[in-house]
């Protein structure tokens, strides 16, 4: 059995507004409200992110201009991403501040063992790894060095983190460049990423169990 | 909870977003646009399109989309930048970009993360090939699934 620590599921205190914040975040980034009308659209990322103004021909002449190529075009294009990234990380910071990420950890902990074969105490490292690849990696190492997880569990956990590392932060910041072109609600590719992260980790689990029996 | 107002917290997050933009997105996107410009003027983009056409067709993508995956492998921002650049030059459609979106992340930044993640966590190097293989397989599965939704 694992010792109770301040990160164990039983001792994580999540206020009610933590869950509310998590629910809000899911709704805000899901794109489900993009096509709605009226005040409710204030809860939608794409609506709040808004649009740039246009110059003359509203169909094609944005501030980025038309027909640009090379480094100059890339620079202007990258600038168009800044508002989306700043908005997304601003909202994530509020959700974190209100305990939304702790709520995520609490909800995730009971499913870690069946889904990944790693103990629930890795929950905080898992949630952290979704925000920062480096934080997840260093916390994983600490879990191993303190003897909380085994070499085998560490390897499976690393396989989970390695595919789409820093998932939430990278998807919401870097991925924002492609959101405007995305033909489906952005929650769908994000959900698929999560499912395949678990799938990949379980492939590693199978590999270690069947192919690499002698190893660890 | 601290005394910071939600406005303060938002501004802190937005500042992080600015730093991500300046330090990560802008240089990566600019690099990707430069790379695509080089591939375009040298004619290599067309050649890549022809060579990888049959493979990428499995995923409902034109051959040039391989550049997005290679870019993503080096850095997620690079992959996104290449996709955006190819979209701007009408090589990729919105549907193509949607198919590529999850794949860019699932196999993204592996070259960097080999050191930053696997190295930091202390994963035994003999598992690296399996780790890389799983990520690329994940990306392929994602593209096949996204074909049905995009």
mmCIF file of C-alpha atoms in Angstrom:
data_model
loop_
_atom_site.group_PDB
_atom_site.id
_atom_site.type_symbol
_atom_site.label_atom_id
_atom_site.label_comp_id
_atom_site.label_asym_id
_atom_site.label_seq_id
_atom_site.Cartn_x
_atom_site.Cartn_y
_atom_site.Cartn_z
ATOM 1 C CA UNK A 1 0.000 0.000 0.000
ATOM 2 C CA UNK A 2 1.046 3.547 -0.562
ATOM 3 C CA UNK A 3 1.456 5.960 2.254
ATOM 4 C CA UNK A 4 -1.050 8.754 2.508
ATOM 5 C CA UNK A 5 0.536 12.007 1.488
ATOM 6 C CA UNK A 6 -0.759 15.480 0.882
ATOM 7 C CA UNK A 7 -1.290 14.489 -2.719
ATOM 8 C CA UNK A 8 -3.294 11.381 -2.015
ATOM 9 C CA UNK A 9 -6.899 11.382 -3.220
ATOM 10 C CA UNK A 10 -8.433 11.418 0.243
ATOM 11 C CA UNK A 11 -6.685 14.573 1.394
ATOM 12 C CA UNK A 12 -7.146 16.761 -1.689
ATOM 13 C CA UNK A 13 -9.694 19.395 -0.722
ATOM 14 C CA UNK A 14 -11.671 20.660 -3.694
ATOM 15 C CA UNK A 15 -14.185 23.432 -3.021
ATOM 16 C CA UNK A 16 -17.510 23.332 -4.920
ATOM 17 C CA UNK A 17 -16.366 26.144 -7.166
ATOM 18 C CA UNK A 18 -13.439 23.954 -8.225
ATOM 19 C CA UNK A 19 -15.851 21.597 -9.924
ATOM 20 C CA UNK A 20 -17.836 24.560 -11.263
ATOM 21 C CA UNK A 21 -14.633 25.987 -12.721
ATOM 22 C CA UNK A 22 -13.744 22.653 -14.329
ATOM 23 C CA UNK A 23 -17.251 22.362 -15.807
ATOM 24 C CA UNK A 24 -16.973 25.911 -17.098
ATOM 25 C CA UNK A 25 -13.586 25.189 -18.692
ATOM 26 C CA UNK A 26 -14.921 22.122 -20.481
ATOM 27 C CA UNK A 27 -17.881 24.114 -21.820
ATOM 28 C CA UNK A 28 -15.752 27.159 -22.677
ATOM 29 C CA UNK A 29 -13.232 25.266 -24.794
ATOM 30 C CA UNK A 30 -15.584 22.641 -26.223
ATOM 31 C CA UNK A 31 -17.002 24.826 -28.983
ATOM 32 C CA UNK A 32 -20.484 23.494 -28.217
ATOM 33 C CA UNK A 33 -21.860 27.025 -27.883
ATOM 34 C CA UNK A 34 -20.170 28.524 -30.945
ATOM 35 C CA UNK A 35 -23.294 28.370 -33.060
ATOM 36 C CA UNK A 36 -25.647 29.601 -30.307
ATOM 37 C CA UNK A 37 -27.123 33.098 -30.193
ATOM 38 C CA UNK A 38 -27.450 35.617 -27.373
ATOM 39 C CA UNK A 39 -25.783 36.085 -23.976
ATOM 40 C CA UNK A 40 -24.972 32.381 -23.528
ATOM 41 C CA UNK A 41 -22.236 32.758 -26.167
ATOM 42 C CA UNK A 42 -20.270 34.676 -23.511
ATOM 43 C CA UNK A 43 -19.328 31.168 -22.345
ATOM 44 C CA UNK A 44 -17.702 30.260 -25.672
ATOM 45 C CA UNK A 45 -13.992 30.581 -26.421
ATOM 46 C CA UNK A 46 -14.358 31.366 -30.120
ATOM 47 C CA UNK A 47 -16.966 34.059 -29.475
ATOM 48 C CA UNK A 48 -14.896 35.766 -26.805
ATOM 49 C CA UNK A 49 -11.771 35.501 -28.919
ATOM 50 C CA UNK A 50 -13.660 37.461 -31.589
ATOM 51 C CA UNK A 51 -12.343 38.503 -34.981
ATOM 52 C CA UNK A 52 -9.911 41.086 -36.277
ATOM 53 C CA UNK A 53 -11.337 43.990 -38.214
ATOM 54 C CA UNK A 54 -11.064 43.931 -41.985
ATOM 55 C CA UNK A 55 -9.771 46.414 -44.531
ATOM 56 C CA UNK A 56 -11.896 47.361 -47.500
ATOM 57 C CA UNK A 57 -12.872 44.005 -48.909
ATOM 58 C CA UNK A 58 -14.325 42.126 -45.946
ATOM 59 C CA UNK A 59 -14.023 38.827 -47.776
ATOM 60 C CA UNK A 60 -10.246 38.689 -48.030
ATOM 61 C CA UNK A 61 -8.334 41.776 -46.898
ATOM 62 C CA UNK A 62 -7.552 41.159 -43.202
ATOM 63 C CA UNK A 63 -4.785 43.066 -41.426
ATOM 64 C CA UNK A 64 -2.486 40.202 -42.366
ATOM 65 C CA UNK A 65 -3.086 41.108 -45.975
ATOM 66 C CA UNK A 66 -3.373 38.710 -48.832
ATOM 67 C CA UNK A 67 -0.879 36.682 -50.806
ATOM 68 C CA UNK A 68 2.054 37.087 -48.407
ATOM 69 C CA UNK A 69 4.784 34.422 -48.293
ATOM 70 C CA UNK A 70 7.940 33.505 -46.394
ATOM 71 C CA UNK A 71 9.218 34.806 -43.061
ATOM 72 C CA UNK A 72 7.279 38.081 -43.272
ATOM 73 C CA UNK A 73 3.975 36.301 -43.798
ATOM 74 C CA UNK A 74 4.822 33.839 -41.018
ATOM 75 C CA UNK A 75 5.575 36.701 -38.631
ATOM 76 C CA UNK A 76 2.246 38.400 -39.275
ATOM 77 C CA UNK A 77 0.400 35.100 -39.079
ATOM 78 C CA UNK A 78 2.031 34.303 -35.732
ATOM 79 C CA UNK A 79 0.885 37.691 -34.428
ATOM 80 C CA UNK A 80 -2.711 36.776 -35.242
ATOM 81 C CA UNK A 81 -2.409 33.887 -32.761
ATOM 82 C CA UNK A 82 -1.429 35.971 -29.753
ATOM 83 C CA UNK A 83 -4.945 36.995 -28.641
ATOM 84 C CA UNK A 84 -6.164 33.380 -28.685
ATOM 85 C CA UNK A 85 -3.168 32.142 -26.697
ATOM 86 C CA UNK A 86 -3.348 34.974 -24.160
ATOM 87 C CA UNK A 87 -7.089 34.455 -23.702
ATOM 88 C CA UNK A 88 -6.758 30.683 -23.367
ATOM 89 C CA UNK A 89 -3.942 30.787 -20.814
ATOM 90 C CA UNK A 90 -5.675 33.613 -18.911
ATOM 91 C CA UNK A 91 -8.771 31.450 -18.513
ATOM 92 C CA UNK A 92 -6.754 28.329 -17.631
ATOM 93 C CA UNK A 93 -4.993 30.382 -14.931
ATOM 94 C CA UNK A 94 -8.369 31.364 -13.431
ATOM 95 C CA UNK A 95 -9.607 27.769 -13.545
ATOM 96 C CA UNK A 96 -6.415 26.659 -11.793
ATOM 97 C CA UNK A 97 -6.742 29.469 -9.243
ATOM 98 C CA UNK A 98 -10.297 28.389 -8.386
ATOM 99 C CA UNK A 99 -9.236 24.787 -7.882
ATOM 100 C CA UNK A 100 -10.475 23.451 -11.222
ATOM 101 C CA UNK A 101 -7.310 21.492 -11.862
ATOM 102 C CA UNK A 102 -7.419 20.000 -8.361
ATOM 103 C CA UNK A 103 -10.988 18.941 -9.149
ATOM 104 C CA UNK A 104 -9.649 17.269 -12.267
ATOM 105 C CA UNK A 105 -7.037 15.449 -10.200
ATOM 106 C CA UNK A 106 -9.648 14.260 -7.699
ATOM 107 C CA UNK A 107 -11.945 12.971 -10.428
ATOM 108 C CA UNK A 108 -9.055 11.305 -12.246
ATOM 109 C CA UNK A 109 -7.440 9.524 -9.316
ATOM 110 C CA UNK A 110 -9.879 6.579 -8.963
ATOM 111 C CA UNK A 111 -9.600 5.713 -12.652
ATOM 112 C CA UNK A 112 -5.800 5.729 -12.908
ATOM 113 C CA UNK A 113 -5.248 2.155 -11.755
ATOM 114 C CA UNK A 114 -7.731 0.505 -14.118
ATOM 115 C CA UNK A 115 -6.972 2.814 -17.064
ATOM 116 C CA UNK A 116 -3.180 3.008 -16.853
ATOM 117 C CA UNK A 117 -2.125 0.467 -14.271
ATOM 118 C CA UNK A 118 -0.431 3.142 -12.202
ATOM 119 C CA UNK A 119 -1.336 4.138 -8.627
ATOM 120 C CA UNK A 120 -3.675 7.058 -7.929
ATOM 121 C CA UNK A 121 -0.910 8.969 -6.227
ATOM 122 C CA UNK A 122 0.437 9.721 -9.699
ATOM 123 C CA UNK A 123 -2.731 11.798 -10.290
ATOM 124 C CA UNK A 124 -1.144 15.137 -9.536
ATOM 125 C CA UNK A 125 1.828 14.349 -11.769
ATOM 126 C CA UNK A 126 -0.622 13.359 -14.504
ATOM 127 C CA UNK A 127 -2.623 16.587 -14.239
ATOM 128 C CA UNK A 128 0.635 18.562 -14.133
ATOM 129 C CA UNK A 129 1.939 16.729 -17.199
ATOM 130 C CA UNK A 130 -1.115 17.933 -19.125
ATOM 131 C CA UNK A 131 -0.023 21.494 -18.434
ATOM 132 C CA UNK A 132 3.728 21.184 -18.601
ATOM 133 C CA UNK A 133 5.818 18.387 -20.078
ATOM 134 C CA UNK A 134 8.747 19.332 -17.888
ATOM 135 C CA UNK A 135 6.710 19.448 -14.673
ATOM 136 C CA UNK A 136 5.202 16.033 -15.462
ATOM 137 C CA UNK A 137 8.594 14.514 -16.250
ATOM 138 C CA UNK A 138 10.282 15.817 -13.125
ATOM 139 C CA UNK A 139 7.375 14.764 -10.887
ATOM 140 C CA UNK A 140 7.450 11.290 -12.436
ATOM 141 C CA UNK A 141 11.123 11.010 -11.623
ATOM 142 C CA UNK A 142 10.443 12.067 -8.037
ATOM 143 C CA UNK A 143 7.695 9.433 -7.710
ATOM 144 C CA UNK A 144 10.156 6.777 -8.842
ATOM 145 C CA UNK A 145 13.006 7.985 -6.657
ATOM 146 C CA UNK A 146 10.769 8.018 -3.575
ATOM 147 C CA UNK A 147 9.759 4.443 -4.362
ATOM 148 C CA UNK A 148 6.111 5.401 -4.869
ATOM 149 C CA UNK A 149 5.961 3.906 -8.331
ATOM 150 C CA UNK A 150 7.945 1.038 -9.814
ATOM 151 C CA UNK A 151 10.261 1.177 -12.851
ATOM 152 C CA UNK A 152 7.557 -0.571 -14.866
ATOM 153 C CA UNK A 153 4.851 1.895 -13.784
ATOM 154 C CA UNK A 154 7.172 4.792 -14.534
ATOM 155 C CA UNK A 155 7.768 3.517 -18.063
ATOM 156 C CA UNK A 156 4.022 3.144 -18.704
ATOM 157 C CA UNK A 157 3.375 6.599 -17.255
ATOM 158 C CA UNK A 158 6.131 8.073 -19.445
ATOM 159 C CA UNK A 159 4.514 6.489 -22.523
ATOM 160 C CA UNK A 160 1.264 8.236 -21.561
ATOM 161 C CA UNK A 161 3.052 11.584 -21.270
ATOM 162 C CA UNK A 162 5.268 11.197 -24.361
ATOM 163 C CA UNK A 163 2.408 11.225 -26.878
ATOM 164 C CA UNK A 164 0.988 14.761 -26.929
ATOM 165 C CA UNK A 165 3.128 16.040 -24.058
ATOM 166 C CA UNK A 166 1.856 19.120 -22.220
ATOM 167 C CA UNK A 167 -1.492 18.350 -23.861
ATOM 168 C CA UNK A 168 -3.737 21.143 -22.587
ATOM 169 C CA UNK A 169 -1.196 23.946 -22.813
ATOM 170 C CA UNK A 170 0.194 22.925 -26.191
ATOM 171 C CA UNK A 171 -3.199 22.247 -27.741
ATOM 172 C CA UNK A 172 -4.758 25.493 -26.506
ATOM 173 C CA UNK A 173 -1.749 27.664 -27.287
ATOM 174 C CA UNK A 174 0.062 26.242 -30.308
ATOM 175 C CA UNK A 175 -3.036 24.512 -31.680
ATOM 176 C CA UNK A 176 -5.014 27.774 -31.618
ATOM 177 C CA UNK A 177 -3.431 28.525 -34.993
ATOM 178 C CA UNK A 178 -5.562 25.837 -36.586
ATOM 179 C CA UNK A 179 -8.799 26.304 -34.607
ATOM 180 C CA UNK A 180 -10.248 28.770 -37.112
ATOM 181 C CA UNK A 181 -9.806 26.176 -39.887
ATOM 182 C CA UNK A 182 -11.092 23.280 -37.819
ATOM 183 C CA UNK A 183 -14.323 21.901 -39.279
ATOM 184 C CA UNK A 184 -15.371 20.184 -36.034
ATOM 185 C CA UNK A 185 -15.740 21.495 -32.441
ATOM 186 C CA UNK A 186 -12.210 21.661 -31.017
ATOM 187 C CA UNK A 187 -13.293 19.404 -28.148
ATOM 188 C CA UNK A 188 -13.394 16.480 -30.578
ATOM 189 C CA UNK A 189 -9.718 16.383 -31.590
ATOM 190 C CA UNK A 190 -8.807 17.075 -27.950
ATOM 191 C CA UNK A 191 -10.921 14.144 -26.756
ATOM 192 C CA UNK A 192 -9.347 11.930 -29.412
ATOM 193 C CA UNK A 193 -5.883 12.949 -28.229
ATOM 194 C CA UNK A 194 -6.776 11.917 -24.673
ATOM 195 C CA UNK A 195 -8.206 8.573 -25.739
ATOM 196 C CA UNK A 196 -5.099 7.790 -27.797
ATOM 197 C CA UNK A 197 -2.793 8.832 -24.952
ATOM 198 C CA UNK A 198 -4.437 6.163 -22.802
ATOM 199 C CA UNK A 199 -4.377 3.730 -25.729
ATOM 200 C CA UNK A 200 -0.642 4.306 -26.271
ATOM 201 C CA UNK A 201 0.176 3.855 -22.591
ATOM 202 C CA UNK A 202 -1.714 0.563 -22.603
ATOM 203 C CA UNK A 203 0.260 -0.578 -25.645
ATOM 204 C CA UNK A 204 3.376 -0.007 -23.555
ATOM 205 C CA UNK A 205 1.688 -1.900 -20.707
ATOM 206 C CA UNK A 206 1.064 -4.838 -23.026
ATOM 207 C CA UNK A 207 4.576 -4.614 -24.444
ATOM 208 C CA UNK A 208 6.106 -4.770 -20.967
ATOM 209 C CA UNK A 209 3.812 -7.613 -19.988
ATOM 210 C CA UNK A 210 4.138 -9.813 -23.076
ATOM 211 C CA UNK A 211 7.250 -8.924 -25.065
ATOM 212 C CA UNK A 212 9.630 -7.550 -22.483
ATOM 213 C CA UNK A 213 8.831 -9.885 -19.595
ATOM 214 C CA UNK A 214 12.449 -10.230 -18.553
ATOM 215 C CA UNK A 215 13.151 -6.494 -18.604
ATOM 216 C CA UNK A 216 11.345 -4.749 -15.750
ATOM 217 C CA UNK B 1 -7.199 31.512 -1.567
ATOM 218 C CA UNK B 2 -4.933 34.531 -1.911
ATOM 219 C CA UNK B 3 -6.109 38.110 -2.137
ATOM 220 C CA UNK B 4 -5.466 38.299 -5.865
ATOM 221 C CA UNK B 5 -8.573 39.252 -7.800
ATOM 222 C CA UNK B 6 -9.696 37.131 -10.730
ATOM 223 C CA UNK B 7 -8.659 40.006 -12.991
ATOM 224 C CA UNK B 8 -5.101 39.775 -11.611
ATOM 225 C CA UNK B 9 -5.095 36.023 -12.131
ATOM 226 C CA UNK B 10 -6.322 36.397 -15.704
ATOM 227 C CA UNK B 11 -3.657 38.992 -16.454
ATOM 228 C CA UNK B 12 -0.967 36.647 -15.079
ATOM 229 C CA UNK B 13 -2.234 33.890 -17.375
ATOM 230 C CA UNK B 14 -2.457 36.232 -20.343
ATOM 231 C CA UNK B 15 1.141 37.276 -19.629
ATOM 232 C CA UNK B 16 2.158 33.620 -19.757
ATOM 233 C CA UNK B 17 0.312 33.448 -23.078
ATOM 234 C CA UNK B 18 2.301 36.412 -24.349
ATOM 235 C CA UNK B 19 5.542 34.711 -23.312
ATOM 236 C CA UNK B 20 4.484 31.482 -25.049
ATOM 237 C CA UNK B 21 3.673 33.554 -28.123
ATOM 238 C CA UNK B 22 6.943 35.479 -28.206
ATOM 239 C CA UNK B 23 9.275 32.678 -27.127
ATOM 240 C CA UNK B 24 7.658 29.636 -28.670
ATOM 241 C CA UNK B 25 4.968 30.283 -31.271
ATOM 242 C CA UNK B 26 6.434 33.195 -33.187
ATOM 243 C CA UNK B 27 9.925 31.720 -33.748
ATOM 244 C CA UNK B 28 8.495 28.288 -34.560
ATOM 245 C CA UNK B 29 5.877 29.569 -36.971
ATOM 246 C CA UNK B 30 8.392 31.851 -38.652
ATOM 247 C CA UNK B 31 10.809 28.917 -38.990
ATOM 248 C CA UNK B 32 8.049 26.781 -40.498
ATOM 249 C CA UNK B 33 7.091 29.452 -43.024
ATOM 250 C CA UNK B 34 10.743 29.847 -43.993
ATOM 251 C CA UNK B 35 11.092 26.068 -44.353
ATOM 252 C CA UNK B 36 8.029 25.861 -46.573
ATOM 253 C CA UNK B 37 9.246 28.824 -48.626
ATOM 254 C CA UNK B 38 12.586 27.019 -49.160
ATOM 255 C CA UNK B 39 10.796 23.775 -50.098
ATOM 256 C CA UNK B 40 8.554 25.709 -52.462
ATOM 257 C CA UNK B 41 11.190 27.712 -54.327
ATOM 258 C CA UNK B 42 13.460 24.686 -54.662
ATOM 259 C CA UNK B 43 10.614 22.568 -56.014
ATOM 260 C CA UNK B 44 11.093 20.010 -53.215
ATOM 261 C CA UNK B 45 7.529 20.515 -51.964
ATOM 262 C CA UNK B 46 6.146 19.264 -55.252
ATOM 263 C CA UNK B 47 8.514 16.289 -55.210
ATOM 264 C CA UNK B 48 7.524 15.439 -51.623
ATOM 265 C CA UNK B 49 3.895 15.708 -52.664
ATOM 266 C CA UNK B 50 4.413 13.173 -55.435
ATOM 267 C CA UNK B 51 6.550 10.752 -53.421
ATOM 268 C CA UNK B 52 4.367 10.695 -50.315
ATOM 269 C CA UNK B 53 1.071 11.092 -52.176
ATOM 270 C CA UNK B 54 0.088 7.396 -52.024
ATOM 271 C CA UNK B 55 0.916 7.069 -48.302
ATOM 272 C CA UNK B 56 -0.835 10.253 -47.251
ATOM 273 C CA UNK B 57 -3.855 9.370 -49.404
ATOM 274 C CA UNK B 58 -4.642 6.651 -46.845
ATOM 275 C CA UNK B 59 -5.379 9.472 -44.422
ATOM 276 C CA UNK B 60 -7.270 11.563 -46.972
ATOM 277 C CA UNK B 61 -4.388 14.009 -47.276
ATOM 278 C CA UNK B 62 -2.229 15.327 -50.134
ATOM 279 C CA UNK B 63 1.409 14.166 -50.210
ATOM 280 C CA UNK B 64 2.699 17.573 -49.094
ATOM 281 C CA UNK B 65 1.026 16.986 -45.717
ATOM 282 C CA UNK B 66 4.042 14.831 -44.809
ATOM 283 C CA UNK B 67 5.855 18.149 -44.283
ATOM 284 C CA UNK B 68 3.388 18.927 -41.465
ATOM 285 C CA UNK B 69 4.145 15.622 -39.715
ATOM 286 C CA UNK B 70 7.910 16.005 -40.108
ATOM 287 C CA UNK B 71 7.638 19.575 -38.815
ATOM 288 C CA UNK B 72 5.528 18.365 -35.876
ATOM 289 C CA UNK B 73 8.060 15.663 -35.042
ATOM 290 C CA UNK B 74 10.669 18.381 -34.535
ATOM 291 C CA UNK B 75 8.299 20.706 -32.670
ATOM 292 C CA UNK B 76 4.534 20.999 -32.302
ATOM 293 C CA UNK B 77 4.726 24.690 -33.158
ATOM 294 C CA UNK B 78 6.659 23.824 -36.303
ATOM 295 C CA UNK B 79 3.968 21.354 -37.387
ATOM 296 C CA UNK B 80 1.214 23.873 -36.772
ATOM 297 C CA UNK B 81 3.192 26.520 -38.644
ATOM 298 C CA UNK B 82 3.742 24.259 -41.652
ATOM 299 C CA UNK B 83 0.029 23.369 -41.679
ATOM 300 C CA UNK B 84 -0.948 27.029 -41.516
ATOM 301 C CA UNK B 85 1.489 27.939 -44.266
ATOM 302 C CA UNK B 86 0.269 25.148 -46.552
ATOM 303 C CA UNK B 87 -3.329 26.177 -45.796
ATOM 304 C CA UNK B 88 -2.550 29.794 -46.680
ATOM 305 C CA UNK B 89 -1.092 28.679 -50.008
ATOM 306 C CA UNK B 90 -4.154 26.464 -50.588
ATOM 307 C CA UNK B 91 -2.171 23.200 -50.646
ATOM 308 C CA UNK B 92 -4.221 22.066 -47.626
ATOM 309 C CA UNK B 93 -7.946 22.621 -47.114
ATOM 310 C CA UNK B 94 -9.745 23.160 -43.802
ATOM 311 C CA UNK B 95 -10.653 19.465 -43.854
ATOM 312 C CA UNK B 96 -6.991 18.484 -44.237
ATOM 313 C CA UNK B 97 -5.991 20.781 -41.370
ATOM 314 C CA UNK B 98 -8.703 19.222 -39.184
ATOM 315 C CA UNK B 99 -7.462 15.695 -39.951
ATOM 316 C CA UNK B 100 -3.907 16.736 -39.093
ATOM 317 C CA UNK B 101 -4.723 18.659 -35.895
ATOM 318 C CA UNK B 102 -4.666 15.800 -33.313
ATOM 319 C CA UNK B 103 -1.833 13.985 -35.137
ATOM 320 C CA UNK B 104 0.428 17.048 -34.852
ATOM 321 C CA UNK B 105 0.238 16.797 -31.056
ATOM 322 C CA UNK B 106 0.222 13.019 -30.689
ATOM 323 C CA UNK B 107 3.589 12.726 -32.471
ATOM 324 C CA UNK B 108 4.672 16.289 -31.756
ATOM 325 C CA UNK B 109 7.983 17.551 -30.371
ATOM 326 C CA UNK B 110 9.323 14.025 -29.874
ATOM 327 C CA UNK B 111 12.843 15.090 -30.756
ATOM 328 C CA UNK B 112 12.711 17.655 -27.925
ATOM 329 C CA UNK B 113 10.759 15.491 -25.504
ATOM 330 C CA UNK B 114 13.245 12.639 -25.810
ATOM 331 C CA UNK B 115 15.523 14.727 -23.596
ATOM 332 C CA UNK B 116 12.994 16.834 -21.730
ATOM 333 C CA UNK B 117 10.621 13.983 -20.859
ATOM 334 C CA UNK B 118 12.161 10.545 -21.287
ATOM 335 C CA UNK B 119 15.580 11.765 -20.175
ATOM 336 C CA UNK B 120 14.278 13.706 -17.191
ATOM 337 C CA UNK B 121 12.002 10.875 -16.034
ATOM 338 C CA UNK B 122 14.915 8.448 -16.424
ATOM 339 C CA UNK B 123 13.241 6.045 -18.848
ATOM 340 C CA UNK B 124 15.628 3.303 -19.991
ATOM 341 C CA UNK B 125 16.860 4.156 -23.465
ATOM 342 C CA UNK B 126 16.082 0.683 -24.834
ATOM 343 C CA UNK B 127 12.384 1.620 -24.610
ATOM 344 C CA UNK B 128 12.822 4.758 -26.709
ATOM 345 C CA UNK B 129 12.030 3.052 -30.049
ATOM 346 C CA UNK B 130 8.763 1.636 -28.625
ATOM 347 C CA UNK B 131 7.872 5.068 -27.251
ATOM 348 C CA UNK B 132 8.482 6.715 -30.639
ATOM 349 C CA UNK B 133 6.554 3.947 -32.413
ATOM 350 C CA UNK B 134 3.530 4.333 -30.133
ATOM 351 C CA UNK B 135 3.371 8.084 -30.765
ATOM 352 C CA UNK B 136 3.560 7.675 -34.554
ATOM 353 C CA UNK B 137 0.950 4.901 -34.426
ATOM 354 C CA UNK B 138 -1.286 7.163 -32.307
ATOM 355 C CA UNK B 139 -0.931 9.916 -34.925
ATOM 356 C CA UNK B 140 -1.836 7.523 -37.767
ATOM 357 C CA UNK B 141 -4.906 6.222 -35.901
ATOM 358 C CA UNK B 142 -5.973 9.803 -35.131
ATOM 359 C CA UNK B 143 -5.788 10.785 -38.816
ATOM 360 C CA UNK B 144 -7.829 7.765 -39.878
ATOM 361 C CA UNK B 145 -10.504 8.516 -37.252
ATOM 362 C CA UNK B 146 -10.549 12.238 -38.082
ATOM 363 C CA UNK B 147 -11.308 11.415 -41.732
ATOM 364 C CA UNK B 148 -14.805 10.438 -40.628
ATOM 365 C CA UNK B 149 -15.455 13.684 -38.743
ATOM 366 C CA UNK B 150 -13.585 16.380 -40.657
#
